[in-house]
Coordinates of C-alpha atoms in Angstrom, one line a residue:
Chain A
X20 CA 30.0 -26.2 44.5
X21 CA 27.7 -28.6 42.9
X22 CA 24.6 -27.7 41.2
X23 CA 22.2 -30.7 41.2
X24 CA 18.9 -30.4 38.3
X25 CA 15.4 -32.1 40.0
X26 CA 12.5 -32.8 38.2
X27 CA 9.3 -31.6 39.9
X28 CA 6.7 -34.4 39.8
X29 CA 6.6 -38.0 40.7
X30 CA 10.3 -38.4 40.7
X31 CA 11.1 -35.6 43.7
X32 CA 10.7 -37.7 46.5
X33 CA 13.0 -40.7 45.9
X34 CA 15.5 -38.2 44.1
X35 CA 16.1 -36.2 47.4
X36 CA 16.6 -39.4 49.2
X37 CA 19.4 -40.6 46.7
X38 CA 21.2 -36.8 47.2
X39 CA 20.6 -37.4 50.9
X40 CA 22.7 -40.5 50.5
X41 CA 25.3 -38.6 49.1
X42 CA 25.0 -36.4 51.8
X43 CA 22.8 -33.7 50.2
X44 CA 20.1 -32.4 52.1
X45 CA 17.6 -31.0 49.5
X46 CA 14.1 -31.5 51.9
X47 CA 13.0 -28.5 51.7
X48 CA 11.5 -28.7 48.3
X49 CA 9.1 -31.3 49.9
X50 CA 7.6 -28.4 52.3
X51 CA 4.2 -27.6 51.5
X52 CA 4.6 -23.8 51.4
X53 CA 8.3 -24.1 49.3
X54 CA 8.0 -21.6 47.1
X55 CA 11.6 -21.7 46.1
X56 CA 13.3 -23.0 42.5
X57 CA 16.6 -22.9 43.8
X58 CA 18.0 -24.0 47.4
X59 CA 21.5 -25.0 49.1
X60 CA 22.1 -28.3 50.6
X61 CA 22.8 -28.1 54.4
X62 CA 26.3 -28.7 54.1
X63 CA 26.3 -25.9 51.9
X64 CA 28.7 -27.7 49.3
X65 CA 25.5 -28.1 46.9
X66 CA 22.3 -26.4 45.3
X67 CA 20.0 -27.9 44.0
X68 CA 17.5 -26.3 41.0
X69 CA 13.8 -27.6 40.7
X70 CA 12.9 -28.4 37.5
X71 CA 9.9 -29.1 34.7
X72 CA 11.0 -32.5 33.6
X73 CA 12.2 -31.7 30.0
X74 CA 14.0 -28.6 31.5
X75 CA 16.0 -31.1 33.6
X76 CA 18.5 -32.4 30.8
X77 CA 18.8 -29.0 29.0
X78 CA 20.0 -27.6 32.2
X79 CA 22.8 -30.3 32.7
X80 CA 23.5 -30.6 28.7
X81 CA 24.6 -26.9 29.0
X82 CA 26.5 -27.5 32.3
X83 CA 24.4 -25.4 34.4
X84 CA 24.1 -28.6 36.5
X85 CA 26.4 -30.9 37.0
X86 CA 24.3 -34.1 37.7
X87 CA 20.4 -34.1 37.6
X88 CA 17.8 -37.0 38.1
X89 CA 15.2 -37.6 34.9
X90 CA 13.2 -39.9 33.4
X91 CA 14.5 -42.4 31.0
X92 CA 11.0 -41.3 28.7
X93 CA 12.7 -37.6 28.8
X94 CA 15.9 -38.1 27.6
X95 CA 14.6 -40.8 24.7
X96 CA 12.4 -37.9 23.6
X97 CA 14.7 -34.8 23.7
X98 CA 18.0 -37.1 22.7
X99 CA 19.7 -34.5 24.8
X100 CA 23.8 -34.4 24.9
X101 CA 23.7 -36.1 28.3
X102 CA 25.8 -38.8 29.8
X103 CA 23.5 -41.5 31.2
X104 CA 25.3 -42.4 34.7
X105 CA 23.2 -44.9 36.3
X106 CA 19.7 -46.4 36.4
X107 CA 18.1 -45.7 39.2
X108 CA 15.1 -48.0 39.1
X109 CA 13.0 -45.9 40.9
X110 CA 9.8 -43.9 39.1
X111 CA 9.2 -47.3 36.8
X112 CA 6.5 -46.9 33.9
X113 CA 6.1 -47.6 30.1
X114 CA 5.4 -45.6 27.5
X115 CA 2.7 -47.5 25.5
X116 CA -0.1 -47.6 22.1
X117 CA -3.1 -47.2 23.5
X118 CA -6.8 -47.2 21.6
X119 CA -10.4 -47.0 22.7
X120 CA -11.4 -49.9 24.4
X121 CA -14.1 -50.7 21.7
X122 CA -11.8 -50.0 18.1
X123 CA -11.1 -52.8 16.2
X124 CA -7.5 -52.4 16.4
X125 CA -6.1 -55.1 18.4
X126 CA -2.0 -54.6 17.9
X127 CA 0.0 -52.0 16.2
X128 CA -0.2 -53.8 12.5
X129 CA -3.9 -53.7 13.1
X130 CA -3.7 -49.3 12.4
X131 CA -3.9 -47.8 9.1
X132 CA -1.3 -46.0 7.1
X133 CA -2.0 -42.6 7.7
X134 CA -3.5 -42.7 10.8
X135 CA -3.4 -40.5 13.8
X136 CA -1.5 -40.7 16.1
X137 CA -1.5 -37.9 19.1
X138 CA 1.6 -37.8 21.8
X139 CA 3.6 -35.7 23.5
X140 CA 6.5 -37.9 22.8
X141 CA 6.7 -37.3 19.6
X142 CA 9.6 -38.0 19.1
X143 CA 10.0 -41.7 20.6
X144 CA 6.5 -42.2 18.9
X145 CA 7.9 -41.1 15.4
X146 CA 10.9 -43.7 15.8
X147 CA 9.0 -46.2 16.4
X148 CA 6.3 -46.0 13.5
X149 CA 9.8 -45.2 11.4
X150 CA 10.8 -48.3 11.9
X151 CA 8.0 -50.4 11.3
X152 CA 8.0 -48.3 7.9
X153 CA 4.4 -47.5 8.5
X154 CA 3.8 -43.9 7.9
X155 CA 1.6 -42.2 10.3
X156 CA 0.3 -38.3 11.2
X157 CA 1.6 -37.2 14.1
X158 CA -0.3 -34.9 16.2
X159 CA 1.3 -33.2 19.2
X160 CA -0.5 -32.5 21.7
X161 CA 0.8 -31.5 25.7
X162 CA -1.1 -32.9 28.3
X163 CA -4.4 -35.0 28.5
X164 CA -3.5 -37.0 25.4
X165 CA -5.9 -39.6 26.7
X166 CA -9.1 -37.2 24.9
X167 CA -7.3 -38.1 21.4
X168 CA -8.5 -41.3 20.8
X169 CA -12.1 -40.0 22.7
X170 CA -12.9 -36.8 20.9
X171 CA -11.6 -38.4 17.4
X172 CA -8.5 -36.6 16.8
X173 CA -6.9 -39.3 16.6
X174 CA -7.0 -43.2 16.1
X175 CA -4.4 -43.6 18.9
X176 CA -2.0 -42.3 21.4
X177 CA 1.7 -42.6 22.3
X178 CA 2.1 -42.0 26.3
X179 CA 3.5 -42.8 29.8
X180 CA 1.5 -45.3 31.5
X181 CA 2.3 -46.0 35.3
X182 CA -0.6 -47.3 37.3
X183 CA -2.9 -47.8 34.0
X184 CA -5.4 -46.0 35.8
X185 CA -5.8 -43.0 33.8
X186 CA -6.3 -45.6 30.6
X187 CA -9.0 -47.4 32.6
X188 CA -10.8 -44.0 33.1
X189 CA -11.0 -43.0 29.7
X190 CA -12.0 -46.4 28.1
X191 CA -8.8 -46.9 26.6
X192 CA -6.8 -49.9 26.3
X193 CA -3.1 -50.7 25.5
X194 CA -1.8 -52.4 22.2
X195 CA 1.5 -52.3 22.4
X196 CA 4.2 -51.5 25.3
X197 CA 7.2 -49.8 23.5
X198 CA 9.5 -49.3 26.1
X199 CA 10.2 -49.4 29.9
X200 CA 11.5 -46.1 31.4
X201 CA 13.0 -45.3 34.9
X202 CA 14.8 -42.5 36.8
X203 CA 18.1 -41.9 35.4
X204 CA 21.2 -40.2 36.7
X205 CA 22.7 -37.9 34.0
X206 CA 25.8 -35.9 34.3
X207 CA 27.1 -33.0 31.8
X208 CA 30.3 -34.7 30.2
X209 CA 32.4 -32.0 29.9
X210 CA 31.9 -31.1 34.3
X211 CA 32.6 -35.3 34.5
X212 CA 35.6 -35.0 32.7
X213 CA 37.8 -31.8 34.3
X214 CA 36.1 -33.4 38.2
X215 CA 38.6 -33.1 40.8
X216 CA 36.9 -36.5 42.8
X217 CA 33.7 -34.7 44.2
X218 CA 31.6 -35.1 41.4
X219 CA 32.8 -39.1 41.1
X220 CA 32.0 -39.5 44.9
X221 CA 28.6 -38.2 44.5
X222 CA 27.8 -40.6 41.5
X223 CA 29.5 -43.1 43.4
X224 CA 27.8 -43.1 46.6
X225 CA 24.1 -42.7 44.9
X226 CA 25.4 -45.6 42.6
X227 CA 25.7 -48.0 46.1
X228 CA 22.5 -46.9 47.6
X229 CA 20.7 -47.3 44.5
X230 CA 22.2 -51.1 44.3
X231 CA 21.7 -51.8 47.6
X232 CA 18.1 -50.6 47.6
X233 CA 17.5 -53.1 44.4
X234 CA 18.2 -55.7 46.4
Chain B
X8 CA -23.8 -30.3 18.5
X9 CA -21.0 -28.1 19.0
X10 CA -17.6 -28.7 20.4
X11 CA -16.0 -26.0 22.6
X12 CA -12.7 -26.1 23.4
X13 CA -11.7 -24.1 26.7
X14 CA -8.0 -23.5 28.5
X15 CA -7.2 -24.3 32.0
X16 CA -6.0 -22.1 34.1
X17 CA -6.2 -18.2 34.3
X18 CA -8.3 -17.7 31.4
X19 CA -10.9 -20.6 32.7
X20 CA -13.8 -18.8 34.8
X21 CA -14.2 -15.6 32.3
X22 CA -14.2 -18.2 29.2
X23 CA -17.0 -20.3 30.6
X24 CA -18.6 -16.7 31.6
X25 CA -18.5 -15.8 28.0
X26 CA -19.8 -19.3 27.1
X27 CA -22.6 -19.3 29.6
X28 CA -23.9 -15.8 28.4
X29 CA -24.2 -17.5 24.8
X30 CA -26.2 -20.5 26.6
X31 CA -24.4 -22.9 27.2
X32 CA -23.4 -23.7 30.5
X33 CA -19.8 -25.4 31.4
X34 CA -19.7 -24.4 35.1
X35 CA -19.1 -28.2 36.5
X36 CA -15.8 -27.4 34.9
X37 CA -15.1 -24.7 37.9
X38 CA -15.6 -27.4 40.6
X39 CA -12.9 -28.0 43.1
X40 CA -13.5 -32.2 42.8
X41 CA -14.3 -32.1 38.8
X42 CA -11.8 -34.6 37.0
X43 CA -13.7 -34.6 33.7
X44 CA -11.6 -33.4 30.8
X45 CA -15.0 -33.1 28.6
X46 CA -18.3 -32.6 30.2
X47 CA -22.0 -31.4 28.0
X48 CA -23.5 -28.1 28.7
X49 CA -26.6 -28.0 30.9
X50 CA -28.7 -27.4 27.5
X51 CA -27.5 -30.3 25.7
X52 CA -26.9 -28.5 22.4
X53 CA -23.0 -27.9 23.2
X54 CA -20.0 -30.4 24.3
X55 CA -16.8 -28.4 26.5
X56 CA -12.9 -30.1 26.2
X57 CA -10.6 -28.8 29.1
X58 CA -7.1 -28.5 27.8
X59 CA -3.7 -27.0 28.3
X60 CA -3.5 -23.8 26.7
X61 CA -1.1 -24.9 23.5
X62 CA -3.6 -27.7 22.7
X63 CA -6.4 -25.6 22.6
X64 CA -5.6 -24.6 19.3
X65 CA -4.7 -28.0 17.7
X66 CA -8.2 -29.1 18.4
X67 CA -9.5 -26.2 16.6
X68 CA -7.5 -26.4 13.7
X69 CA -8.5 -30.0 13.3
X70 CA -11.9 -29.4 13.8
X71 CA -12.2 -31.9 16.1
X72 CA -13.8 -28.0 18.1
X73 CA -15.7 -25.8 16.3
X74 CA -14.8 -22.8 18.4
X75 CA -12.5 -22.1 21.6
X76 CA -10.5 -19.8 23.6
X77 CA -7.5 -19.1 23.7
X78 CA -4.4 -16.5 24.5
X79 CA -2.7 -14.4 21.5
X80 CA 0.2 -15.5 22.9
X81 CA -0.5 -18.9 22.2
X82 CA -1.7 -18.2 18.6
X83 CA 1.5 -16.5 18.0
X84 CA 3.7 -18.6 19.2
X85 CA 2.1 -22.0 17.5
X86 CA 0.9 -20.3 14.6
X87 CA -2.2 -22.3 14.4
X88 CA -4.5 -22.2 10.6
X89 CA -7.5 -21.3 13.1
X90 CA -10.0 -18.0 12.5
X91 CA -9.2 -15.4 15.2
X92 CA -13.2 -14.4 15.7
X93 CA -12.9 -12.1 18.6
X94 CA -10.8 -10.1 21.1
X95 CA -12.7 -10.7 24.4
X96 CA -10.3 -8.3 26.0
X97 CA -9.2 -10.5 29.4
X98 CA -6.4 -12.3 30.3
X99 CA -4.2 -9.1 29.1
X100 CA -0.5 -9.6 29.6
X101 CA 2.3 -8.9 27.7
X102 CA 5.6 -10.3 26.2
X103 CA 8.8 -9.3 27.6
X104 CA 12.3 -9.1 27.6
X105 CA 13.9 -9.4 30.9
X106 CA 17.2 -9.5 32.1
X107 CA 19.0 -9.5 36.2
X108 CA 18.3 -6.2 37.8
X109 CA 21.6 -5.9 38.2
X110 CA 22.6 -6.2 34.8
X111 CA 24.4 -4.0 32.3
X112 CA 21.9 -4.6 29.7
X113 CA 19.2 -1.7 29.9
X114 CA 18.0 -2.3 26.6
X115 CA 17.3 -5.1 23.9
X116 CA 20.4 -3.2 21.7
X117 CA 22.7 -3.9 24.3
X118 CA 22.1 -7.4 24.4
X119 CA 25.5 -8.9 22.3
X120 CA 25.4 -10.7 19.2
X121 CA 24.8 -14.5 19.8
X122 CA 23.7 -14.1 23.6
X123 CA 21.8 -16.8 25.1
X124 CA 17.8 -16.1 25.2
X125 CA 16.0 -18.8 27.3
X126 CA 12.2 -19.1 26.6
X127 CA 8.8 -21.2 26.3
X128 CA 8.1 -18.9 23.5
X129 CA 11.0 -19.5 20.7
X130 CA 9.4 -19.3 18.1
X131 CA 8.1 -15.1 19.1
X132 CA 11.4 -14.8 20.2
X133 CA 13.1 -15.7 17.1
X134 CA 10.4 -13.7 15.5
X135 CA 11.8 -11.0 17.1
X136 CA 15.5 -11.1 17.5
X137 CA 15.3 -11.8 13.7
X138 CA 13.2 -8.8 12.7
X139 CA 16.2 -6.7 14.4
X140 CA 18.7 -9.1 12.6
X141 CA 20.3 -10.3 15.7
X142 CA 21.4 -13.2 16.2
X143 CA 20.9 -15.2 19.2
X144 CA 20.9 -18.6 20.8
X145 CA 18.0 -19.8 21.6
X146 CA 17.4 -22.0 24.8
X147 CA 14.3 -23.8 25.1
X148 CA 12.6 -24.4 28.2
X149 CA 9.3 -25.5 29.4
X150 CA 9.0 -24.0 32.6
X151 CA 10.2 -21.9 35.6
X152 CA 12.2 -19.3 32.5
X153 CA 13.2 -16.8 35.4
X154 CA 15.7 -19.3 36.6
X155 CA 17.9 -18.7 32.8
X156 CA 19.2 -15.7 34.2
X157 CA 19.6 -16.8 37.8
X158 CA 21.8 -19.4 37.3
X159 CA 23.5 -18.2 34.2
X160 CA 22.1 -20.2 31.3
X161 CA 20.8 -17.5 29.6
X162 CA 21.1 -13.4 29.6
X163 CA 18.1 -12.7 28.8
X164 CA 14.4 -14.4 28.7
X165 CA 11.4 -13.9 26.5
X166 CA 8.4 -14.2 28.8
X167 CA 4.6 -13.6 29.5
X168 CA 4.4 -11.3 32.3
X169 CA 0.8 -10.4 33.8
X170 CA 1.1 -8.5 37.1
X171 CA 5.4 -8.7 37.1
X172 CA 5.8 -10.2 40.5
X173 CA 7.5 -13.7 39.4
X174 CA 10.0 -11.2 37.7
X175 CA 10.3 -8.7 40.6
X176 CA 10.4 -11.8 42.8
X177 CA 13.0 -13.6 41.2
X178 CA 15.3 -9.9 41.0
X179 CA 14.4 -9.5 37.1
X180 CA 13.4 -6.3 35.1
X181 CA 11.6 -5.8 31.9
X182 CA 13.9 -4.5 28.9
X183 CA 11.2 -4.5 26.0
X184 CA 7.9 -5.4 25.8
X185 CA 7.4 -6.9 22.6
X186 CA 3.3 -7.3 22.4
X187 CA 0.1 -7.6 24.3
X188 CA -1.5 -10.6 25.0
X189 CA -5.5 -11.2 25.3
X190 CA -7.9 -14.1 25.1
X191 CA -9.5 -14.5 21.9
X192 CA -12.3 -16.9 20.7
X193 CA -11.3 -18.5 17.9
X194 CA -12.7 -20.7 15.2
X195 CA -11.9 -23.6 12.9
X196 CA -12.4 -22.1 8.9
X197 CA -14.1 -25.2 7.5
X198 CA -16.8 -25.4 10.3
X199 CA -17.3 -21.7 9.8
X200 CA -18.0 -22.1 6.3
X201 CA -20.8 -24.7 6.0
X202 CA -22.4 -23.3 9.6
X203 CA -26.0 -23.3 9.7
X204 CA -26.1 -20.5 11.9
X205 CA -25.6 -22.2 15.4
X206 CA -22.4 -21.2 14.9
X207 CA -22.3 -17.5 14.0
X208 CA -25.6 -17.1 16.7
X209 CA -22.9 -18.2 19.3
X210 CA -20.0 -16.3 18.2
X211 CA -22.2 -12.6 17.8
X212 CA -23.7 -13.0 21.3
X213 CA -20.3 -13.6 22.7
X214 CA -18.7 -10.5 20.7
X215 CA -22.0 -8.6 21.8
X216 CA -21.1 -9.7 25.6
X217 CA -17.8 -8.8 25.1
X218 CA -17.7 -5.2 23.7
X219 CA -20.7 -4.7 26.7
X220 CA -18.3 -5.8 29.7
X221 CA -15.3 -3.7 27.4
X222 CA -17.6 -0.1 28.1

């Protein structure tokens, strides 16, 4: 038996679809009224656990699930013990530097030593001001990171941007575009390893739909 | 002008309630179609912020808000350098231990040396486990804990329980209760110091409503 991890959230949808490809029917998490957190396939030769994002690769790091579909945003941030299987291409978006529409900072260089920075990737946005070697106060924050920059407590942000929409909303503009990020199939190494063929098949086949649909 | 900073969610509607019987009026945050993440109050005198509960705090402890509300819960666990003004008495729940019904494990002593404890709280769990010097591994998760025993990654979970039906639901029981849990206003020190007395006026007609409702 296979236990597939799902990410709740703007990824469910098109990760279904590439588990029905594989032959995995997982639709009932799309029903209005689902309650559930942990459902069999059809076929009953799969369940499938729904998942917070970040829960999603601590589930298959521990090998609780076999496969799971995240983020590529998630797995920078946690650095969890994951193998990366393939890029789905679906869920695209960028994590980005974004400031109030009306500062004077223009690109990354343009921010102080010492400023603020408020993210819930703290993480990725720690790496990055690492490596320019500019030091920086980070402030975590986890959800509507878009008021830092707003109420003051902090010069910029570090977050997700998809449509750009939520930027627009709150006056906010981006300086910088650090990275792009897409749905990623992971696997739990050690469960890839000691597979008899069924996990490989499953990869395999969500691997072909997930070209095909690319082109 | 002061800056409030409220949580969403179950502790929403009696926070703006205490708020609104100090003047100030936040309601428009209660409305089905709001979207604003910072609105003034009707009076003018007084700014709201609508936040997740674990960011409530930050802003606080910044200053970037004078005064907010929050759960003990969340003070514990994030350990925030805020003022904890007054115990307003809702939003009670408690912190538990729970493990399968139809465990072995009817108490925390039985648990074994280095068992797996999944929780959004780590930091009161590790509080904990190390107060009775045992150690555990802790597994953390950001969501959906009462799936850690369900599917086996954990024995145990550290949780906020309010009326026990996601435990009974998911086939859990409680093993310990480790503390209560209650909304309290809190304050940021500095602000609290050099207030002019807009600030205290607010606080003592909120404790004043507060011990009223409590007889």
């Amino acid at each position: 038996m296979i236990t597939v991890a799902l990410a709740k959230g703007a990824l469910l949808r098109e990760s279904i679809e590439c588990f029905a490809a594989a032959g995995f029917d997982f639709r009932s998490f799309l029903e209005k009224e689902n309650r559930q957190l942990m459902i069999p396939s059809v076929c009953g030769r799969a369940r499938a656990l729904l998942l917070r994002n970040a829960d999603v690769p601590v589930y298959v790091a521990y090998g609780q699930a076999q496969i799971g579909i995240v983020g590529y945003d998630v797995l920078r941030e946690t650095r969890s013990p994951v193998a990366q299987l393939v890029d789905l291409q679906f869920g695209e978006c960028y994590m980005h530097i974004a400031v109030k529409a009306s500062s004077h900072y223009k690109k990354t260089s343009d921010l102080p030593a010492h400023c603020r920075i408020a993210s819930k990737f703290t993480h990725c946005a720690e790496e990055y001001f690492n490596r320019l070697d500019k030091p920086i106060e980070l402030i975590a924050l986890t959800g509507s990171v878009e008021l830092g920059p707003i109420t003051g407590i902090s010069e910029a942000i570090v977050d997700l941007v998809a449509t750009g929409r939520t930027l627009r909303d709150n006056g906010l503009v981006s300086i910088e575009k650090l990275f792009r990020s897409t749905a990623r199939l992971i696997g739990h190494p050690l469960s890839l390893r000691l597979d008899n063929g069924e996990l490989q098949e499953t990869i395999d086949r969500i691997a072909t739909i997930s070209s095909e649909i690319e082109k």
